[in-house]
């Protein structure tokens, strides 16, 4: 064990190497485009150096930079079709056009905007819950696009693009206050799927190798099918309960019909009794008979319910 540790400590570490750099001066801002390389491959770093010395950096792999160049070309076409900038007639919320890129467990947002001072491109990188932004004046959009294209053409190797050219696009799932990202990537060990859960000030992720995807899918299918089975069972129970209620209602209806028939016979007997009582000359007896019939009808009416 100690020998292995010594070998690992003595193994040469591949440090970050800078292969090329370009400088773009736009108005009072300076932008640096750097091509660098480390143990995971080559990547491009875009740095904005403000007047006060503050710097904002956006990192992206070669495939992400390739996608960025394509998005910049689209935004450049939109910008060229716009009329001259008018501070009195601005776009809604200042947003003209928006594009997004999802690569390597990162999100890149390109917003072409305008305000009273002019038009500009806001580039944002969202990684591990941290957002980094740089603002590029619209006058330098063409220079930025050409600079990235030159670096890709001069320093991009075929293996940098082949590794991810056939990978599926990233997917996003919004579930309440949570957001799940499904990113497919590759490294020297092979292709993998990274599932990230993002909430406010919280992020966690799991990585699944490609040869375990089918088993992972089978487990999800099995778990997803159980609630459906429970739902079907609940529907069957509701149907059975509905049939039971129908039987009870039928019994109640039958019993009510029997009570009505019984009341009908009683009313006939009372009417016959009243008709006989009318033959007596005593008016008090006749009045009592009418009162008795009225009272009897009221009681029998409430017996129906």
XYZ file of N, CA, C and O in Angstrom, residues 47-198:
608
model
N -12.682 36.043 -20.684
C -12.493 36.908 -19.520
C -12.830 38.342 -19.894
O -12.375 38.850 -20.930
N -13.622 38.983 -19.053
C -13.934 40.405 -19.207
C -13.178 41.188 -18.138
O -13.357 40.934 -16.937
N -12.347 42.121 -18.569
C -11.587 42.964 -17.646
C -12.185 44.362 -17.671
O -12.088 45.077 -18.682
N -12.820 44.741 -16.581
C -13.454 46.052 -16.502
C -12.416 47.125 -16.204
O -11.237 46.847 -15.943
N -12.860 48.385 -16.227
C -11.944 49.505 -15.996
C -11.394 49.468 -14.582
O -10.219 49.760 -14.340
N -12.198 49.081 -13.619
C -11.751 49.055 -12.232
C -10.878 47.872 -11.881
O -10.504 47.713 -10.717
N -10.558 47.021 -12.849
C -9.717 45.863 -12.588
C -10.483 44.599 -12.258
O -9.871 43.534 -12.086
N -11.795 44.678 -12.155
C -12.587 43.490 -11.875
C -12.641 42.588 -13.105
O -12.700 43.068 -14.241
N -12.639 41.280 -12.858
C -12.642 40.303 -13.944
C -13.767 39.296 -13.739
O -14.010 38.844 -12.626
N -14.414 38.965 -14.849
C -15.440 37.925 -14.863
C -15.029 36.898 -15.903
O -14.668 37.258 -17.031
N -15.100 35.618 -15.529
C -14.607 34.547 -16.392
C -15.710 33.539 -16.681
O -16.458 33.154 -15.782
N -15.770 33.122 -17.929
C -16.690 32.081 -18.370
C -15.870 30.975 -19.021
O -15.091 31.238 -19.949
N -16.045 29.753 -18.531
C -15.323 28.593 -19.042
C -16.266 27.721 -19.851
O -17.438 27.560 -19.495
N -15.745 27.143 -20.913
C -16.551 26.237 -21.732
C -15.640 25.287 -22.488
O -14.515 25.641 -22.863
N -16.152 24.080 -22.684
C -15.416 23.090 -23.452
C -15.435 23.464 -24.930
O -16.148 24.384 -25.354
N -14.668 22.724 -25.717
C -14.626 23.001 -27.153
C -15.997 22.802 -27.802
O -16.438 23.643 -28.596
N -16.730 21.716 -27.503
C -18.086 21.592 -28.075
C -19.010 22.729 -27.654
O -19.824 23.199 -28.452
N -18.901 23.182 -26.399
C -19.728 24.308 -25.957
C -19.337 25.584 -26.687
O -20.196 26.404 -27.041
N -18.032 25.776 -26.927
C -17.582 26.950 -27.680
C -18.073 26.893 -29.124
O -18.405 27.928 -29.724
N -18.122 25.684 -29.688
C -18.657 25.530 -31.038
C -20.129 25.932 -31.079
O -20.576 26.634 -31.998
N -20.893 25.499 -30.076
C -22.303 25.896 -30.001
C -22.437 27.397 -29.766
O -23.352 28.038 -30.300
N -21.522 27.973 -28.986
C -21.556 29.416 -28.748
C -21.333 30.188 -30.041
O -22.003 31.202 -30.291
N -20.415 29.728 -30.860
C -20.168 30.413 -32.130
C -21.415 30.394 -33.011
O -21.765 31.408 -33.633
N -22.118 29.268 -33.047
C -23.336 29.181 -33.854
C -24.416 30.120 -33.318
O -25.124 30.776 -34.101
N -24.546 30.193 -31.997
C -25.546 31.093 -31.415
C -25.188 32.555 -31.675
O -26.073 33.389 -31.942
N -23.906 32.869 -31.604
C -23.484 34.247 -31.862
C -23.759 34.642 -33.307
O -24.118 35.794 -33.588
N -23.592 33.713 -34.225
C -23.895 34.009 -35.629
C -25.379 34.310 -35.813
O -25.753 35.219 -36.569
N -26.246 33.566 -35.122
C -27.684 33.839 -35.210
C -28.020 35.211 -34.633
O -28.796 35.975 -35.218
N -27.438 35.511 -33.481
C -27.707 36.812 -32.866
C -27.152 37.952 -33.709
O -27.734 39.049 -33.744
N -26.046 37.702 -34.387
C -25.476 38.732 -35.252
C -26.396 39.018 -36.437
O -26.548 40.180 -36.853
N -27.031 37.983 -36.965
C -27.997 38.191 -38.047
C -29.195 38.999 -37.559
O -29.694 39.887 -38.265
N -29.664 38.696 -36.356
C -30.786 39.460 -35.792
C -30.389 40.914 -35.583
O -31.165 41.842 -35.869
N -29.177 41.127 -35.104
C -28.709 42.491 -34.845
C -28.589 43.296 -36.131
O -28.923 44.496 -36.160
N -28.141 42.670 -37.199
C -27.972 43.393 -38.467
C -29.307 43.776 -39.096
O -29.367 44.723 -39.891
N -30.377 43.062 -38.762
C -31.690 43.368 -39.325
C -32.437 44.445 -38.546
O -33.481 44.917 -38.998
N -31.923 44.820 -37.393
C -32.609 45.808 -36.566
C -32.384 47.218 -37.103
O -31.334 47.518 -37.680
N -33.336 48.107 -36.894
C -33.132 49.520 -37.266
C -32.127 50.167 -36.321
O -31.764 49.593 -35.294
N -31.658 51.354 -36.637
C -30.717 52.038 -35.731
C -31.302 52.200 -34.332
O -32.519 52.303 -34.143
N -30.426 52.210 -33.369
C -30.862 52.284 -31.973
C -31.541 53.615 -31.686
O -31.034 54.685 -32.040
N -32.710 53.540 -31.041
C -33.481 54.721 -30.675
C -33.805 54.640 -29.187
O -34.571 53.773 -28.760
N -33.228 55.508 -28.354
C -33.496 55.434 -26.903
C -34.964 55.623 -26.549
O -35.402 55.176 -25.480
N -35.732 56.263 -27.433
C -37.142 56.503 -27.141
C -38.035 55.325 -27.540
O -39.219 55.316 -27.194
N -37.489 54.376 -28.266
C -38.267 53.215 -28.702
C -37.458 51.955 -28.410
O -36.716 51.456 -29.268
N -37.605 51.449 -27.196
C -36.851 50.279 -26.759
C -37.735 49.035 -26.785
O -38.967 49.119 -26.744
N -37.098 47.888 -26.838
C -37.826 46.619 -26.815
C -38.455 46.399 -25.445
O -38.059 47.008 -24.443
N -39.439 45.519 -25.405
C -40.118 45.211 -24.147
C -39.136 44.597 -23.162
O -38.462 43.611 -23.474
N -39.046 45.198 -21.977
C -38.097 44.761 -20.940
C -36.654 44.820 -21.421
O -35.766 44.237 -20.795
N -36.416 45.483 -22.542
C -35.063 45.609 -23.053
C -34.509 44.367 -23.712
O -33.344 44.363 -24.129
N -35.291 43.298 -23.829
C -34.814 42.039 -24.397
C -35.184 41.963 -25.875
O -36.351 42.068 -26.240
N -34.172 41.760 -26.719
C -34.383 41.653 -28.163
C -34.453 40.194 -28.597
O -35.372 39.773 -29.292
N -33.469 39.405 -28.202
C -33.402 37.989 -28.581
C -32.653 37.239 -27.491
O -31.782 37.805 -26.813
N -32.996 35.967 -27.323
C -32.374 35.164 -26.270
C -32.069 33.771 -26.797
O -32.861 33.199 -27.553
N -30.925 33.229 -26.391
C -30.509 31.876 -26.747
C -29.948 31.204 -25.497
O -29.535 31.876 -24.542
N -29.933 29.868 -25.515
C -29.434 29.105 -24.367
C -28.649 27.901 -24.861
O -28.933 27.337 -25.922
N -27.655 27.500 -24.063
C -26.810 26.347 -24.362
C -26.692 25.519 -23.088
O -26.452 26.069 -22.005
N -26.853 24.215 -23.203
C -26.692 23.295 -22.072
C -25.604 22.294 -22.434
O -25.793 21.438 -23.299
N -24.469 22.412 -21.768
C -23.329 21.535 -22.044
C -22.523 21.313 -20.773
O -22.347 22.236 -19.965
N -22.043 20.076 -20.607
C -21.065 19.761 -19.560
C -21.538 20.203 -18.172
O -20.785 20.810 -17.404
N -22.801 19.927 -17.874
C -23.356 20.261 -16.558
C -23.345 21.764 -16.295
O -23.317 22.208 -15.141
N -23.339 22.545 -17.349
C -23.400 23.999 -17.233
C -24.497 24.530 -18.148
O -24.843 23.906 -19.148
N -25.003 25.715 -17.799
C -25.994 26.399 -18.617
C -25.430 27.752 -19.029
O -24.902 28.493 -18.193
N -25.551 28.040 -20.323
C -25.090 29.321 -20.860
C -26.292 30.050 -21.451
O -27.062 29.470 -22.228
N -26.443 31.313 -21.090
C -27.556 32.130 -21.561
C -26.999 33.342 -22.301
O -26.119 34.053 -21.782
N -27.526 33.569 -23.495
C -27.117 34.694 -24.336
C -28.330 35.582 -24.556
O -29.292 35.172 -25.221
N -28.293 36.774 -24.000
C -29.414 37.711 -24.087
C -28.956 38.968 -24.816
O -28.079 39.696 -24.324
N -29.537 39.193 -25.979
C -29.286 40.426 -26.728
C -30.271 41.473 -26.230
O -31.485 41.338 -26.417
N -29.758 42.524 -25.608
C -30.595 43.511 -24.940
C -30.236 44.919 -25.409
O -29.229 45.115 -26.120
N -31.056 45.866 -24.954
C -30.790 47.271 -25.240
C -31.337 48.126 -24.108
O -32.309 47.767 -23.436
N -30.687 49.248 -23.898
C -31.149 50.243 -22.937
C -30.932 51.628 -23.545
O -30.682 51.752 -24.754
N -31.007 52.653 -22.732
C -30.880 54.011 -23.258
C -29.480 54.299 -23.793
O -29.307 55.176 -24.643
N -28.479 53.568 -23.307
C -27.106 53.823 -23.751
C -26.733 53.047 -25.003
O -25.742 53.372 -25.652
N -27.470 51.999 -25.337
C -27.152 51.243 -26.541
C -27.545 49.781 -26.407
O -28.260 49.378 -25.476
N -27.044 48.975 -27.332
C -27.335 47.547 -27.364
C -26.103 46.759 -26.927
O -24.968 47.168 -27.198
N -26.362 45.606 -26.309
C -25.261 44.802 -25.792
C -25.714 43.352 -25.670
O -26.916 43.043 -25.722
N -24.747 42.472 -25.501
C -25.000 41.041 -25.312
C -24.574 40.658 -23.903
O -23.418 40.871 -23.518
N -25.493 40.092 -23.167
C -25.188 39.610 -21.819
C -25.010 38.099 -21.877
O -25.942 37.358 -22.190
N -23.815 37.642 -21.550
C -23.494 36.219 -21.524
C -23.424 35.764 -20.072
O -22.707 36.366 -19.262
N -24.154 34.693 -19.760
C -24.210 34.190 -18.388
C -23.857 32.713 -18.380
O -24.257 31.963 -19.278
N -23.132 32.302 -17.356
C -22.807 30.896 -17.140
C -23.336 30.498 -15.769
O -23.009 31.130 -14.761
N -24.149 29.450 -15.740
C -24.700 28.929 -14.492
C -24.086 27.565 -14.237
O -24.296 26.622 -14.999
N -23.316 27.461 -13.155
C -22.631 26.215 -12.817
C -22.624 26.048 -11.308
O -22.215 26.961 -10.576
N -23.103 24.882 -10.847
C -23.134 24.567 -9.416
C -23.875 25.638 -8.623
O -23.513 25.984 -7.501
N -24.931 26.182 -9.210
C -25.728 27.188 -8.536
C -25.128 28.576 -8.525
O -25.705 29.490 -7.933
N -23.974 28.770 -9.172
C -23.300 30.075 -9.214
C -23.427 30.639 -10.622
O -23.163 29.940 -11.611
N -23.818 31.896 -10.718
C -23.992 32.556 -12.010
C -22.898 33.605 -12.204
O -22.652 34.435 -11.325
N -22.267 33.548 -13.384
C -21.243 34.516 -13.774
C -21.707 35.195 -15.054
O -22.183 34.524 -15.979
N -21.560 36.526 -15.121
C -22.049 37.283 -16.265
C -20.958 38.194 -16.804
O -20.123 38.695 -16.045
N -20.999 38.370 -18.117
C -20.180 39.381 -18.767
C -21.078 40.119 -19.756
O -22.025 39.544 -20.303
N -20.786 41.393 -19.960
C -21.568 42.234 -20.863
C -20.683 42.649 -22.028
O -19.619 43.253 -21.836
N -21.130 42.321 -23.232
C -20.375 42.604 -24.447
C -21.135 43.633 -25.272
O -22.276 43.383 -25.667
N -20.555 44.804 -25.542
C -21.236 45.778 -26.403
C -21.536 45.186 -27.775
O -20.795 44.334 -28.285
N -22.638 45.628 -28.363
C -23.056 45.068 -29.651
C -22.019 45.306 -30.738
O -21.919 44.517 -31.686
N -21.211 46.356 -30.608
C -20.187 46.627 -31.621
C -19.125 45.535 -31.681
O -18.485 45.346 -32.722
N -18.924 44.813 -30.591
C -17.894 43.780 -30.566
C -18.417 42.375 -30.753
O -17.665 41.408 -30.591
N -19.695 42.246 -31.105
C -20.267 40.908 -31.279
C -19.601 40.163 -32.436
O -19.296 38.972 -32.338
N -19.339 40.861 -33.530
C -18.692 40.231 -34.678
C -17.256 39.829 -34.350
O -16.804 38.734 -34.724
N -16.515 40.688 -33.631
C -15.133 40.359 -33.270
C -15.078 39.152 -32.333
O -14.185 38.304 -32.457
N -16.018 39.064 -31.404
C -16.049 37.928 -30.489
C -16.334 36.635 -31.246
O -15.693 35.595 -31.001
N -17.284 36.683 -32.164
C -17.629 35.492 -32.945
C -16.448 35.039 -33.800
O -16.122 33.847 -33.855
N -15.772 35.981 -34.447
C -14.622 35.632 -35.286
C -13.451 35.123 -34.449
O -12.735 34.194 -34.858
N -13.247 35.715 -33.276
C -12.151 35.268 -32.425
C -12.344 33.839 -31.937
O -11.397 33.033 -31.935
N -13.554 33.503 -31.531
C -13.826 32.128 -31.086
C -13.686 31.155 -32.250
O -13.145 30.046 -32.101
N -14.148 31.554 -33.434
C -14.042 30.676 -34.605
C -12.580 30.410 -34.955
O -12.205 29.270 -35.296
N -11.726 31.412 -34.867
C -10.305 31.219 -35.177
C -9.635 30.278 -34.181
O -8.850 29.401 -34.571
N -9.952 30.428 -32.904
C -9.347 29.546 -31.902
C -9.798 28.102 -32.082
O -9.005 27.165 -31.912
N -11.065 27.908 -32.431
C -11.557 26.544 -32.641
C -10.901 25.922 -33.866
O -10.476 24.754 -33.843
N -10.790 26.686 -34.939
C -10.193 26.147 -36.165
C -8.703 25.847 -36.001
O -8.197 24.875 -36.582
N -8.005 26.647 -35.205
C -6.555 26.484 -35.086
C -6.149 25.490 -34.004
O -5.110 24.817 -34.139
N -6.945 25.373 -32.937
C -6.496 24.580 -31.791
C -7.471 23.470 -31.395
O -7.238 22.786 -30.403
N -8.519 23.308 -32.147
C -9.472 22.246 -31.826
C -9.069 20.963 -32.539
O -8.836 20.961 -33.760
N -8.966 19.878 -31.800
C -8.647 18.577 -32.373
C -9.932 17.800 -32.656
O -10.980 18.082 -32.092
N -9.804 16.817 -33.529
C -10.978 16.008 -33.866
C -11.515 15.271 -32.643
O -12.727 15.122 -32.473
N -10.624 14.817 -31.790
C -11.068 14.066 -30.613
C -11.841 14.947 -29.639
O -12.648 14.456 -28.852
N -11.613 16.267 -29.691
C -12.353 17.163 -28.798
C -13.825 17.264 -29.180
O -14.674 17.516 -28.321
N -14.141 17.075 -30.460
C -15.521 17.165 -30.927
C -16.176 15.803 -31.088
O -17.369 15.654 -30.840
N -15.397 14.790 -31.490
C -15.981 13.466 -31.711
C -16.505 12.884 -30.414
O -17.522 12.196 -30.377
N -15.846 13.183 -29.312
C -16.237 12.587 -28.030
C -17.646 12.971 -27.627
O -18.342 12.215 -26.956
N -18.091 14.158 -28.036
C -19.408 14.631 -27.598
C -20.338 14.970 -28.752
O -21.435 15.472 -28.518
N -19.934 14.709 -29.990
C -20.775 15.099 -31.120
C -22.052 14.275 -31.203
O -23.078 14.759 -31.665
N -22.005 13.016 -30.756
C -23.160 12.138 -30.859
C -23.883 11.955 -29.527
O -24.747 11.095 -29.415
N -23.538 12.712 -28.530
C -24.189 12.582 -27.232
C -25.551 13.264 -27.252
O -25.737 14.282 -27.919
N -26.524 12.725 -26.520
C -27.853 13.362 -26.471
C -27.783 14.737 -25.822
O -26.882 15.035 -25.032
N -28.755 15.563 -26.160
C -28.822 16.891 -25.571
C -29.295 16.807 -24.119
O -29.952 15.852 -23.711
N -28.938 17.813 -23.373
C -29.326 17.855 -21.965
C -30.831 18.064 -21.833
O -31.471 18.688 -22.677
N -31.393 17.530 -20.752
C -32.815 17.655 -20.458
C -32.991 18.330 -19.103
O -32.135 18.229 -18.222
N -34.133 19.006 -18.954
C -34.444 19.719 -17.720
C -35.841 19.333 -17.273
O -36.765 19.244 -18.093
N -36.004 19.092 -15.971
C -37.300 18.763 -15.386
C -37.560 19.711 -14.227
O -36.757 19.795 -13.293
N -38.681 20.444 -14.290
C -39.083 21.356 -13.225
C -40.161 20.673 -12.392
O -41.224 20.309 -12.909
N -39.882 20.493 -11.104
C -40.804 19.815 -10.193
C -40.955 20.658 -8.933
O -40.142 20.563 -8.012
N -41.981 21.493 -8.914
C -42.202 22.344 -7.745
C -41.065 23.335 -7.567
O -40.704 24.083 -8.480
N -40.473 23.323 -6.372
C -39.349 24.220 -6.095
C -38.006 23.573 -6.407
O -36.964 24.084 -6.006
N -38.021 22.457 -7.117
C -36.792 21.759 -7.483
C -36.631 21.752 -9.002
O -37.607 21.789 -9.742
N -35.378 21.676 -9.423
C -35.049 21.561 -10.841
C -34.060 20.420 -11.007
O -33.047 20.367 -10.303
N -34.372 19.515 -11.929
C -33.509 18.368 -12.191
C -32.897 18.517 -13.586
O -33.609 18.768 -14.562
N -31.573 18.344 -13.651
C -30.843 18.424 -14.908
C -30.298 17.036 -15.254
O -29.731 16.349 -14.400
N -30.466 16.666 -16.519
C -29.971 15.391 -17.019
C -28.930 15.695 -18.097
O -29.281 16.093 -19.210
N -27.664 15.523 -17.757
C -26.557 15.858 -18.650
C -25.777 14.591 -18.991
O -25.393 13.823 -18.096
N -25.548 14.404 -20.274
C -24.754 13.278 -20.759
C -23.372 13.798 -21.117
O -23.236 14.742 -21.905
N -22.364 13.197 -20.530
C -20.984 13.600 -20.782
C -20.096 12.398 -21.022
O -20.540 11.245 -21.021
N -18.834 12.672 -21.220
C -17.867 11.601 -21.461
C -16.512 12.028 -20.922
O -16.192 13.217 -20.869
N -15.741 11.060 -20.511
C -14.359 11.259 -20.089
C -13.553 10.033 -20.500
O -14.016 9.228 -21.322
N -12.377 9.895 -19.930
C -11.528 8.773 -20.343
C -12.079 7.425 -19.887
O -11.639 6.374 -20.363
N -13.046 7.441 -18.965
C -13.656 6.193 -18.510
C -14.867 5.797 -19.344
O -15.356 4.676 -19.222
N -15.385 6.694 -20.164
C -16.533 6.382 -21.000
C -17.629 7.425 -20.880
O -17.425 8.525 -20.354
N -18.821 7.062 -21.355
C -19.980 7.956 -21.342
C -20.739 7.773 -20.032
O -20.841 6.657 -19.506
N -21.297 8.855 -19.520
C -22.016 8.806 -18.254
C -23.191 9.776 -18.301
O -23.250 10.680 -19.148
N -24.124 9.575 -17.376
C -25.275 10.459 -17.194
C -25.188 11.070 -15.808
O -25.112 10.349 -14.811
N -25.215 12.394 -15.758
C -25.192 13.099 -14.479
C -26.568 13.712 -14.235
O -27.047 14.533 -15.017
N -27.213 13.302 -13.140
C -28.517 13.827 -12.738
C -28.293 14.766 -11.562
O -27.802 14.345 -10.511
N -28.642 16.021 -11.750
C -28.405 17.040 -10.728
C -29.735 17.559 -10.206
O -30.665 17.804 -10.978
N -29.808 17.723 -8.899
C -30.974 18.324 -8.246
C -30.573 19.695 -7.726
O -29.615 19.822 -6.959
N -31.302 20.710 -8.150
C -30.956 22.084 -7.800
C -32.130 22.732 -7.086
O -33.253 22.727 -7.586
